[in-house]
Short mmCIF file of C-alpha atoms and ligand atoms in Angstrom, two decimals:
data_model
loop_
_atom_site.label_atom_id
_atom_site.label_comp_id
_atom_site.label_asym_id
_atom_site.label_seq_id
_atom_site.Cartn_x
_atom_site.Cartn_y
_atom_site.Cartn_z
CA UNK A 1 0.00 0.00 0.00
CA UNK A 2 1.11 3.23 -1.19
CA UNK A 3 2.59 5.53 1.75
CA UNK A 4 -0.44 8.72 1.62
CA UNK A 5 1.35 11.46 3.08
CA UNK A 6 -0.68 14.44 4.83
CA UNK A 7 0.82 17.22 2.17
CA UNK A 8 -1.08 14.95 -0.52
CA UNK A 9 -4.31 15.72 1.64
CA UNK A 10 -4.04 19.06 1.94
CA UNK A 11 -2.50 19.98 -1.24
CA UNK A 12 -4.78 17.71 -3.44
CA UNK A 13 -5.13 18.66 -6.96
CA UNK A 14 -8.32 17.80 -7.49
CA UNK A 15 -10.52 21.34 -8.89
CA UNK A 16 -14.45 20.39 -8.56
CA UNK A 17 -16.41 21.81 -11.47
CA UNK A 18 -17.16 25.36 -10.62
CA UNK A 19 -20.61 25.25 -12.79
CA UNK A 20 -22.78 24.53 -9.56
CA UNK A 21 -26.43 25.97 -8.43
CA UNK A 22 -28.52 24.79 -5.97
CA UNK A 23 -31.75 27.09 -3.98
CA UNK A 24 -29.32 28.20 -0.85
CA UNK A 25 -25.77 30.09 -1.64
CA UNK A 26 -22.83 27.94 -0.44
CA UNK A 27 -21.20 28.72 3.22
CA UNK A 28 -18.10 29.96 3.05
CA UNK A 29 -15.78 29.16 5.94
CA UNK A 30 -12.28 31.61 7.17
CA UNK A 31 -10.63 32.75 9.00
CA UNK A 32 -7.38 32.53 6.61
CA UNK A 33 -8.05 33.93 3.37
CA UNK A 34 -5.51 33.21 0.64
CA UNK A 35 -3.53 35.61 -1.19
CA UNK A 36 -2.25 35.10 -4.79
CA UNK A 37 0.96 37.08 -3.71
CA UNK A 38 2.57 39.19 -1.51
CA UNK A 39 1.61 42.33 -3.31
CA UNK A 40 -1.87 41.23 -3.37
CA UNK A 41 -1.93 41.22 0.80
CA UNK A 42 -0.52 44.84 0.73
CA UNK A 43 -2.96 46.07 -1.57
CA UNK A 44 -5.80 44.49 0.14
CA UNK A 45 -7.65 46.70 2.73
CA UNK A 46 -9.69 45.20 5.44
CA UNK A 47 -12.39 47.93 5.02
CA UNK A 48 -12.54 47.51 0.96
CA UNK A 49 -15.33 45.38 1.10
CA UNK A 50 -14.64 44.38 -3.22
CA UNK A 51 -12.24 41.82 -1.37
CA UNK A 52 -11.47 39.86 1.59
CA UNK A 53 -8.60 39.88 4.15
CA UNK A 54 -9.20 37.74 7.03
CA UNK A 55 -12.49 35.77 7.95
CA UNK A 56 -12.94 38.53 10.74
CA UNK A 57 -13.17 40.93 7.96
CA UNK A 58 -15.97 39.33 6.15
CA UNK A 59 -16.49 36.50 3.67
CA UNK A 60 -18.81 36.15 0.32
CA UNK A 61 -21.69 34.89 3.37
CA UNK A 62 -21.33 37.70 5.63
CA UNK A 63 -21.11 40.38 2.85
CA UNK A 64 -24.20 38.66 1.48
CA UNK A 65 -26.11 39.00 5.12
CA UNK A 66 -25.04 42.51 5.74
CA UNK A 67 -26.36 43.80 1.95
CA UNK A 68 -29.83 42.76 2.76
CA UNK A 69 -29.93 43.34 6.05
CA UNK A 70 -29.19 47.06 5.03
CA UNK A 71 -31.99 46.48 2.57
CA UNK A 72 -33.92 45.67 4.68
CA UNK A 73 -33.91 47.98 7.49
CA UNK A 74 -33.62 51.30 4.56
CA UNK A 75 -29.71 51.57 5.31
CA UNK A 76 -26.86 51.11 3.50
CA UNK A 77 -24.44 49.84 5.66
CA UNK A 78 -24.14 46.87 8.18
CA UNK A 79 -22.10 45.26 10.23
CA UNK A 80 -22.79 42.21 12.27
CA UNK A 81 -21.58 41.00 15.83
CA UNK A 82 -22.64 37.70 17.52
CA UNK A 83 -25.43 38.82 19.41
CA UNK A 84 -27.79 41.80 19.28
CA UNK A 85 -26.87 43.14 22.90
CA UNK A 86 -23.17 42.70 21.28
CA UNK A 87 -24.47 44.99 18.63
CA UNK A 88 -26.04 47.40 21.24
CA UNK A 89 -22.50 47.22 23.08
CA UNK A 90 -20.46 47.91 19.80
CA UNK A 91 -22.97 51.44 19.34
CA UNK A 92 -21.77 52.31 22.84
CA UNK A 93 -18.10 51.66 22.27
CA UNK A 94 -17.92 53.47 18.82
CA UNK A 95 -19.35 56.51 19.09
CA UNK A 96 -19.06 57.44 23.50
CA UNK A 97 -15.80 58.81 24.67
CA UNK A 98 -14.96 59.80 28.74
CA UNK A 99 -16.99 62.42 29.57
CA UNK A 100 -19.69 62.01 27.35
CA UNK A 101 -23.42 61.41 28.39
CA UNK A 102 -25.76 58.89 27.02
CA UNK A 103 -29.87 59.10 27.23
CA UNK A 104 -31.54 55.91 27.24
CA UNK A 105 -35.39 55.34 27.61
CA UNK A 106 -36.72 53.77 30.95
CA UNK A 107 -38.24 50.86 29.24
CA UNK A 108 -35.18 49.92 26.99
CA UNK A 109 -34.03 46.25 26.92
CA UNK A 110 -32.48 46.03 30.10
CA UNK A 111 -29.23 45.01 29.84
CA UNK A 112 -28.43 48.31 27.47
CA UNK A 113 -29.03 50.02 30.43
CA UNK A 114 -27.00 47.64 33.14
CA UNK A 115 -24.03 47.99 30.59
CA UNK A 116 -24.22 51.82 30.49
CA UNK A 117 -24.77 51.40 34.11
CA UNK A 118 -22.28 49.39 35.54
CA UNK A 119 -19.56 49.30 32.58
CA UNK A 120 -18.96 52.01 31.18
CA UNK A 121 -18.95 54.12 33.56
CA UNK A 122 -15.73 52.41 34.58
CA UNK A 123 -14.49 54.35 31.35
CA UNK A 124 -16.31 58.13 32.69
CA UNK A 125 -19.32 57.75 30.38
CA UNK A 126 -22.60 59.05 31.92
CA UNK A 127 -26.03 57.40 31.46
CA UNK A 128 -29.03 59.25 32.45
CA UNK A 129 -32.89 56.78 31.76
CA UNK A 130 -35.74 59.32 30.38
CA UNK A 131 -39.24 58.98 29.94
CA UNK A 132 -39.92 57.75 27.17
CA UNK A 133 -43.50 58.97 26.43
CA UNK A 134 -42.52 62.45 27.76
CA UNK A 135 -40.83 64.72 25.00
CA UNK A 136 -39.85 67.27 27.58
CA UNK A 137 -38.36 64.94 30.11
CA UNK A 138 -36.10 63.90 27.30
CA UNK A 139 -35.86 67.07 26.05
CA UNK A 140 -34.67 68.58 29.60
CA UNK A 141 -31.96 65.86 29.78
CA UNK A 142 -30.30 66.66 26.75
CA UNK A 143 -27.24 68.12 27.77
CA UNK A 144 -23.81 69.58 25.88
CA UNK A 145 -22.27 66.25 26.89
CA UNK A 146 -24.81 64.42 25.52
CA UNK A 147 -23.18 62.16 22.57
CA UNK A 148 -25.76 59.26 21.93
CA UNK A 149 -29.60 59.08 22.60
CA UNK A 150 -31.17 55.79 22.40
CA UNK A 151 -34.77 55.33 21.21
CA UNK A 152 -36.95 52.00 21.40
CA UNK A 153 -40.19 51.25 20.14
CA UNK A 154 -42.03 49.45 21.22
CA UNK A 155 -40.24 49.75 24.78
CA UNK A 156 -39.15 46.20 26.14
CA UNK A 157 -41.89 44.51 28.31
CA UNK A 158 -44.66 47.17 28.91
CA UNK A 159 -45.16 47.58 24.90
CA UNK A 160 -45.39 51.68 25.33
CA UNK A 161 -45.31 53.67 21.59
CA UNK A 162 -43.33 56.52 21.59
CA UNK A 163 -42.96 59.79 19.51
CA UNK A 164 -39.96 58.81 17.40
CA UNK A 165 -40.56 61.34 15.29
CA UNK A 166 -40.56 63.99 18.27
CA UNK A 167 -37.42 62.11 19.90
CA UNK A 168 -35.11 62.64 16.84
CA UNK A 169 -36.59 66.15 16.28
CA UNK A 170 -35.69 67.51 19.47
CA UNK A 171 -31.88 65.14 19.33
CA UNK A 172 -31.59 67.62 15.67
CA UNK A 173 -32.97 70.71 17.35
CA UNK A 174 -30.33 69.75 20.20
CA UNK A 175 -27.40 69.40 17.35
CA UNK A 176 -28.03 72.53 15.86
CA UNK A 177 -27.91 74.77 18.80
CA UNK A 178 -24.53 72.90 19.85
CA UNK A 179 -23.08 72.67 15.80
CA UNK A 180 -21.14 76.43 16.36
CA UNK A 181 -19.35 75.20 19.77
CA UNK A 182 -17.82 72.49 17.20
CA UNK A 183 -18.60 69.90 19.68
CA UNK A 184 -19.50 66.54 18.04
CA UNK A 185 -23.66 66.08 17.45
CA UNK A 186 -25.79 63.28 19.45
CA UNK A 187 -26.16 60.10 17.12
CA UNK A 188 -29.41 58.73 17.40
CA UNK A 189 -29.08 54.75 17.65
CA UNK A 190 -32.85 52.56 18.10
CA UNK A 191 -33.01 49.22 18.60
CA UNK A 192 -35.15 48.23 15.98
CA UNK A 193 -35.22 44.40 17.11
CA UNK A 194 -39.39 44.88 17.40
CA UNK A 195 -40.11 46.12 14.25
CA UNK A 196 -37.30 44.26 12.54
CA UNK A 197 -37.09 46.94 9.54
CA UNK A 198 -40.64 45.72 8.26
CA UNK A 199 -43.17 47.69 10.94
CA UNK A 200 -41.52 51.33 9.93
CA UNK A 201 -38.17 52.83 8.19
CA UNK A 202 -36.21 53.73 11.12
CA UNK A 203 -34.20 56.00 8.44
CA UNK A 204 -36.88 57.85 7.33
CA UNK A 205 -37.46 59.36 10.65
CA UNK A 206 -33.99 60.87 11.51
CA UNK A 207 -32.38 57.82 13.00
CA UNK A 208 -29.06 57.42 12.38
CA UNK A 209 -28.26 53.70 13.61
CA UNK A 210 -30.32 50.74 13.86
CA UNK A 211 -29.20 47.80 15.71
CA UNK A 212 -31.41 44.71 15.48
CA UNK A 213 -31.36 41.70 17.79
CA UNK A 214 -30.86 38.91 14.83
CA UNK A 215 -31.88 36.13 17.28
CA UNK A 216 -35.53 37.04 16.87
CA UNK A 217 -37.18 37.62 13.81
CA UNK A 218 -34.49 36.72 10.98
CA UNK A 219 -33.19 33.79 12.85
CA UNK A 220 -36.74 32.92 13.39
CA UNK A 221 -35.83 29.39 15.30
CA UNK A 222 -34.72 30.41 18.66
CA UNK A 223 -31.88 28.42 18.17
CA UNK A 224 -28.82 30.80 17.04
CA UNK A 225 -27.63 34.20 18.23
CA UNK A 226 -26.33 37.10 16.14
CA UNK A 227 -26.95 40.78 16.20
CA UNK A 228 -26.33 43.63 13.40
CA UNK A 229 -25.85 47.23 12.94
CA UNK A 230 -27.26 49.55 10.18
CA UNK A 231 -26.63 52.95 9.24
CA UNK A 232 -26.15 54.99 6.25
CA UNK A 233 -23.31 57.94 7.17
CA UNK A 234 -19.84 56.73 5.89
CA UNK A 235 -18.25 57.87 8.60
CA UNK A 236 -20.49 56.59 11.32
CA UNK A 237 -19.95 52.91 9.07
CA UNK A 238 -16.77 53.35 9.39
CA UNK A 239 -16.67 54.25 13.23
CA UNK A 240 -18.60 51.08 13.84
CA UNK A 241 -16.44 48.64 11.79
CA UNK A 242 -13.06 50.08 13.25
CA UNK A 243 -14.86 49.02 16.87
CA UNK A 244 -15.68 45.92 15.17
CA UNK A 245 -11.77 45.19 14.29
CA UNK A 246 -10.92 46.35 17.49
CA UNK A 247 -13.00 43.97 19.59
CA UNK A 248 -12.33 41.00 17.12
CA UNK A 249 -16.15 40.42 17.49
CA UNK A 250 -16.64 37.93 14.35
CA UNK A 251 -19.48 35.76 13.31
CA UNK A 252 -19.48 32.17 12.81
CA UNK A 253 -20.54 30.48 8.69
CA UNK A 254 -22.83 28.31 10.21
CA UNK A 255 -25.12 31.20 12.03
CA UNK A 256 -24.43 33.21 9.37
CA UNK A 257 -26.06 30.60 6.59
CA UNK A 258 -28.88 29.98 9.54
CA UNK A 259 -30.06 34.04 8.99
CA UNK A 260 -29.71 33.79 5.65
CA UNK A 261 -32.37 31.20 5.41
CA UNK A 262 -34.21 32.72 8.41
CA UNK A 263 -34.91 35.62 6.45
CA UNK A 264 -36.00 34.16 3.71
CA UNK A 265 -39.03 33.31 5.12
CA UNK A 266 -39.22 36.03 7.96
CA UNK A 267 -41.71 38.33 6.66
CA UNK A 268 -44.42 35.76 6.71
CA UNK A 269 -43.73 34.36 9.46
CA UNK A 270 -43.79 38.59 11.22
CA UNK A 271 -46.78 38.54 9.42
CA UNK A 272 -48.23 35.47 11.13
CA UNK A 273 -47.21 35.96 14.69
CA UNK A 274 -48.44 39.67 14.43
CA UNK A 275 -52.19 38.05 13.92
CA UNK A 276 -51.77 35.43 16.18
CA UNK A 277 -50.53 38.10 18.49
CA UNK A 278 -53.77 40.17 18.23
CA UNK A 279 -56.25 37.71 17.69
CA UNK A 280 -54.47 36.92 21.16
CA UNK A 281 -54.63 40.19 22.69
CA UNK A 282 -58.57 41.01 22.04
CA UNK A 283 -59.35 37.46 22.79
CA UNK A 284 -57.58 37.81 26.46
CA UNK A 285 -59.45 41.53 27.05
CA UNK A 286 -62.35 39.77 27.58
CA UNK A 287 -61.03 37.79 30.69
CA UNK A 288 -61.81 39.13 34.25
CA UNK A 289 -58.00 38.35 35.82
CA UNK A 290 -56.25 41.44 34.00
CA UNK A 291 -56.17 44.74 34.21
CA UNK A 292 -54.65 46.14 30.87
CA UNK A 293 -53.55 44.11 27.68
CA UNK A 294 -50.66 45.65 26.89
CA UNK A 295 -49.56 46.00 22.90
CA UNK A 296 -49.62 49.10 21.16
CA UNK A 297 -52.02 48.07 18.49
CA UNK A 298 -54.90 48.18 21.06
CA UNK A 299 -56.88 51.59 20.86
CA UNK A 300 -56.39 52.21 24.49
CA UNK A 301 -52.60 51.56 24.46
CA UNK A 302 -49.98 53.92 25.45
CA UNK A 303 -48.47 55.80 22.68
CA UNK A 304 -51.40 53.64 19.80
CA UNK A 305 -51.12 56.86 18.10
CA UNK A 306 -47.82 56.80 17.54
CA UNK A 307 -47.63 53.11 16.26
CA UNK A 308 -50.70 54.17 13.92
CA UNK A 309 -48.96 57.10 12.56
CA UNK A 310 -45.74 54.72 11.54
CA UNK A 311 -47.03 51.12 11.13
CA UNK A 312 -50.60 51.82 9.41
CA UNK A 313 -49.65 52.24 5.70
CA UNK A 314 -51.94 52.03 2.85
CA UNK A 315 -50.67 48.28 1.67
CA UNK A 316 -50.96 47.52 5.49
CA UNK A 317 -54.45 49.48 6.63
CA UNK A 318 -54.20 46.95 9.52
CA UNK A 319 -50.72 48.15 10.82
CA UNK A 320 -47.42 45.33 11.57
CA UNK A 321 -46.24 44.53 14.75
CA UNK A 322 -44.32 41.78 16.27
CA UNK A 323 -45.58 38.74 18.13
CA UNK A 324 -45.12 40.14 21.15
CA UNK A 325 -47.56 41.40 24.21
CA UNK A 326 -47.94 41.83 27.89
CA UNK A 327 -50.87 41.20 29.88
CA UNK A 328 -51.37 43.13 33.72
CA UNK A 329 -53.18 41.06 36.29
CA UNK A 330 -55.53 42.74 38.77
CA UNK A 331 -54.15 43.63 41.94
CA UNK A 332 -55.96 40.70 43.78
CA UNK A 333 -53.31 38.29 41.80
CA UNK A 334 -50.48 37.72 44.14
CA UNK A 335 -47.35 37.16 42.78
CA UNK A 336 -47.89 33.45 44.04
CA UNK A 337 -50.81 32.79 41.82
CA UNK A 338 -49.44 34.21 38.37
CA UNK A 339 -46.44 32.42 38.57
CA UNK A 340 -48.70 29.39 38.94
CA UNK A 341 -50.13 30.96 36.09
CA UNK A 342 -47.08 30.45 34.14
CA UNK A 343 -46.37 27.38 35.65
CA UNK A 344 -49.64 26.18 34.46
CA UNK A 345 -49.38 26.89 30.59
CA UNK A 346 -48.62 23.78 28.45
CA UNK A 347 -47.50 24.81 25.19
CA UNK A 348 -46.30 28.36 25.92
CA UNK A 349 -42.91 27.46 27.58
CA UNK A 350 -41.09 29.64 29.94
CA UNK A 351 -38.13 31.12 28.27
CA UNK A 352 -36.24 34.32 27.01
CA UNK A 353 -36.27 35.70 24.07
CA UNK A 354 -39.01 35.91 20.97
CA UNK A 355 -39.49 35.86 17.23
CA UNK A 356 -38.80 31.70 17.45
CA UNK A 357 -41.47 28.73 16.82
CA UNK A 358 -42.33 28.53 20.01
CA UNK A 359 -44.58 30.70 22.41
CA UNK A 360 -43.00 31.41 25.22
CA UNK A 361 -44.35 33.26 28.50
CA UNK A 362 -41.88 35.20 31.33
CA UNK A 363 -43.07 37.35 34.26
CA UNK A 364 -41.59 40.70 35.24
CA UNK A 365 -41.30 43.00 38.07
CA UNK A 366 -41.51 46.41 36.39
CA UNK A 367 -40.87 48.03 39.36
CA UNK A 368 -37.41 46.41 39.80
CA UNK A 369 -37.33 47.67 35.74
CA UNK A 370 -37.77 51.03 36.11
CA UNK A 371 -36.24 54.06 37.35
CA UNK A 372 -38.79 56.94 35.93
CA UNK A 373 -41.57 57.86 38.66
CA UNK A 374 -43.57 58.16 35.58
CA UNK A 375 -43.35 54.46 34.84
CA UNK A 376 -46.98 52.67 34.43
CA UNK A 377 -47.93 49.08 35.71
CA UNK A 378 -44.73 49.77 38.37
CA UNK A 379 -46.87 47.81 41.38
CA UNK A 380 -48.67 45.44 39.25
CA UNK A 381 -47.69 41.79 38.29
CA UNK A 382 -47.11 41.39 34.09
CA UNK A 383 -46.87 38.93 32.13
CA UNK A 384 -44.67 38.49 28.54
CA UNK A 385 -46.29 36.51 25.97
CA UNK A 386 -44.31 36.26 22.87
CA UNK A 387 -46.40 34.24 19.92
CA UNK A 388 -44.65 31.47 18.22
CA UNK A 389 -46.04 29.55 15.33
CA UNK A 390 -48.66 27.38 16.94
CA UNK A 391 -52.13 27.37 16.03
CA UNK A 392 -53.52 30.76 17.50
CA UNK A 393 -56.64 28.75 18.80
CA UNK A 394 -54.48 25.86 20.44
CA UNK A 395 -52.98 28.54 22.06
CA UNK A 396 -56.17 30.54 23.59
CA UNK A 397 -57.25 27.00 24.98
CA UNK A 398 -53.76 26.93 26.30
CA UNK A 399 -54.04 30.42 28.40
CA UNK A 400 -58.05 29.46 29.42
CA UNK A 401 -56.71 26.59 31.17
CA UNK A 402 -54.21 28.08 33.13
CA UNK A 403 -56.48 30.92 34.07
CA UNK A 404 -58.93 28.43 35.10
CA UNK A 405 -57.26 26.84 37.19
CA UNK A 406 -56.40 29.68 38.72
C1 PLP B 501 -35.29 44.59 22.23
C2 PLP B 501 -34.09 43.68 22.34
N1 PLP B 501 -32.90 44.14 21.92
C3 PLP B 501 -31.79 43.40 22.01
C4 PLP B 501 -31.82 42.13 22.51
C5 PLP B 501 -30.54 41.35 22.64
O1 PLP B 501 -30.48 40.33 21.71
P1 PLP B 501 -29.58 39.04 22.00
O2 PLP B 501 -30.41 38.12 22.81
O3 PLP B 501 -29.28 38.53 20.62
O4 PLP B 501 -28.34 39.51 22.70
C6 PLP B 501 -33.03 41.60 22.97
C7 PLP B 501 -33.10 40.23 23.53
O5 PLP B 501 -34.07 39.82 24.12
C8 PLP B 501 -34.20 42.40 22.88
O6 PLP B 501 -35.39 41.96 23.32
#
């Protein structure tokens, strides 16, 4: 038998035929990337994204995700990181120096604020939380300091609309009075995980960054984790991917393929959990144990005109919003009882996260979430309920039960 040395292996010269097409684009795995020659490496540039460097750089799968992720949020640019509170942390590292402030909304995804909160302010960065539903409480904490304002809609848990519009009007007002002092202007960064670019154009309205929690919607199976970041200013691209290299914050193929196909088939499946969401919501206003149903949609939600104004087009007279919506049990439910409540539920499993298969149910102690006095539902227990792909009516039967036996 003929000795088969390793070199043979590696080297092989066997070419497969390049004529090849199948439905899904091949994955392409690196982290070396090969040169033809020396002069070929010094010509290449890490930020030229015509070629590749390294696999932390990008290959032909990640430029592919980042194009239509930019597509799809109304941007032009996009970077991704490998989770979207890594996304949320790469905003935060790009564009806030020491000394600079940060305004972030009460009801923002939690650990945004914790990280503002209890990291970097190990580097002199100040956070301040504002109301979000209250243009002059934001507007009064605007500050010549203040470097990055955060907006989320809807906010995380207690589903409250804000003014977007307003919010980035009074950030530009803010800019403008500051632009002669030559002092650099507030970016406006929103975590756009809930509307996931398809509710509203976050660009239209003055934003400047989008960062979207890729683990929900466009992964779509609970199963991977990856985060991204849009924008459309060169230079505020180029801020963020200079972080990026800095932190060495790469993505792996497989994830990367796993979007890919997630989005694919993401806008029905938005589409889908938004009904099942609301035939959900009116269905569970008609039961005596809560107080409030809490998503934005509902006439009597906080800040409905503000989702109507965005999210109501004339292709979409019914409005989009995610799978996603809290209910408030009357005061006479201890805490005791609606954690039985959750407990009780069969097919809605508790669980972070949303935007997966599967329903999933958490409950929350807003007043341990919140900082503003203005805060609603601060005393009362709530519940998350975020709509997988089940059958809508399995899923009523599943919340009637629980109730009952209640
Ligand atoms: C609104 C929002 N933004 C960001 C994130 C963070 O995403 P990830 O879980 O990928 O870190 C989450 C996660 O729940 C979220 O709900």
């Amino acid at each position: 038998m003929s000795e088969i040395k390793s070199t043979h292996l590696i080297h092989h010269p066997y070419q497969a035929p390049q004529e090849f097409e199948s439905p899904q684009a091949p994955i392409y795995k690196a982290s070396t990337v090969i040169f033809p020659s020396v002069q070929a490496m010094k010509d290449r540039r890490w930020q030229d994204k015509s070629a590749y460097t390294y696999g932390l750089h990008g290959t032909p799968s990640t430029f592919a995700l980042e194009e239509k992720l930019a597509t799809l949020e109304g941007g032009t640019y996009c970077s991704l990181m490998p989770s979207g509170l890594s996304a949320i942390a790469h905003v935060n590292l790009a564009f806030l120096h020491a000394g600079d402030h940060v305004l972030v909304p009460d009801n923002a995804y939690s650990p945004n604020i914790s990280m503002l909160k209890h990291l970097l302010s190990n580097f002199g960065i100040t956070a301040m939380r504002y109301d979000p539903m209250s243009l002059t409480d934001f507007s009064a904490k605007l500050n010549e300091r203040t470097r990055l304002v955060w907006l989320e809609a809807a906010g995380s848990v207690t589903m409250e609309f804000p003014d977007l519009v307003g919010l980035c009007k009074a950030t530009q007002a803010h800019n403008a009075r500051h632009a002669p002092s030559g002092r650099r202007p507030s970016l406006i960064a929103l975590d756009n995980t809930w509307g996931a670019g398809l509710a509203f154009n976050a660009f239209e309205l003055g934003v400047d960054v989008t960062v979207h929690a890729l683990t929900k919607y466009p992964s779509g199976g609970g199963d991977v984790l990856m985060g991204s970041v849009v924008s459309k200013e060169l230079a505020i691209a180029q801020a963020l991917s200079q972080a990026h290299m800095h932190l060495g914050t790469g993505v792996g193929p497989h994830d990367v393929d796993a979007i890919l196909k997630g989005l694919q088939s993401m806008v029905l499946r938005y589409e889908a959990q938004d009904r099942a969401a609301r035939f959900l919501a009116h269905a569970l206003m008609r039961e005596s144990a809560f107080a409030e149903i809490l998503h934005p949609a509902l006439p009597h939600a906080i800040g409905h005109a503000h989702w109507k104004a965005l999210c109501v087009t004339s292709q979409k007279p019914e409005g989009l919003a995610a799978g996603i919506f809290s209910v408030v049990f009357k005061p006479e439910y201890s805490q005791h009882r609606v954690e039985a409540f959750c407990d009780r539920l069969k097919l809605f499993q508790i669980g972070y996260s949303w935007g997966g298969p599967m329903s999933l149910v958490l409950p929350y102690d807003i007043g341990a979430m919140r900082e503003c006095s203005s805060a609603p539902w601060r005393d009362q227990h709530v519940v998350r309920l975020c709509i997988g792909l089940e059958d809508p009516q399995d899923l009523l039967d599943d919340l009637r039960q629980a109730l009952k036996a209640l």
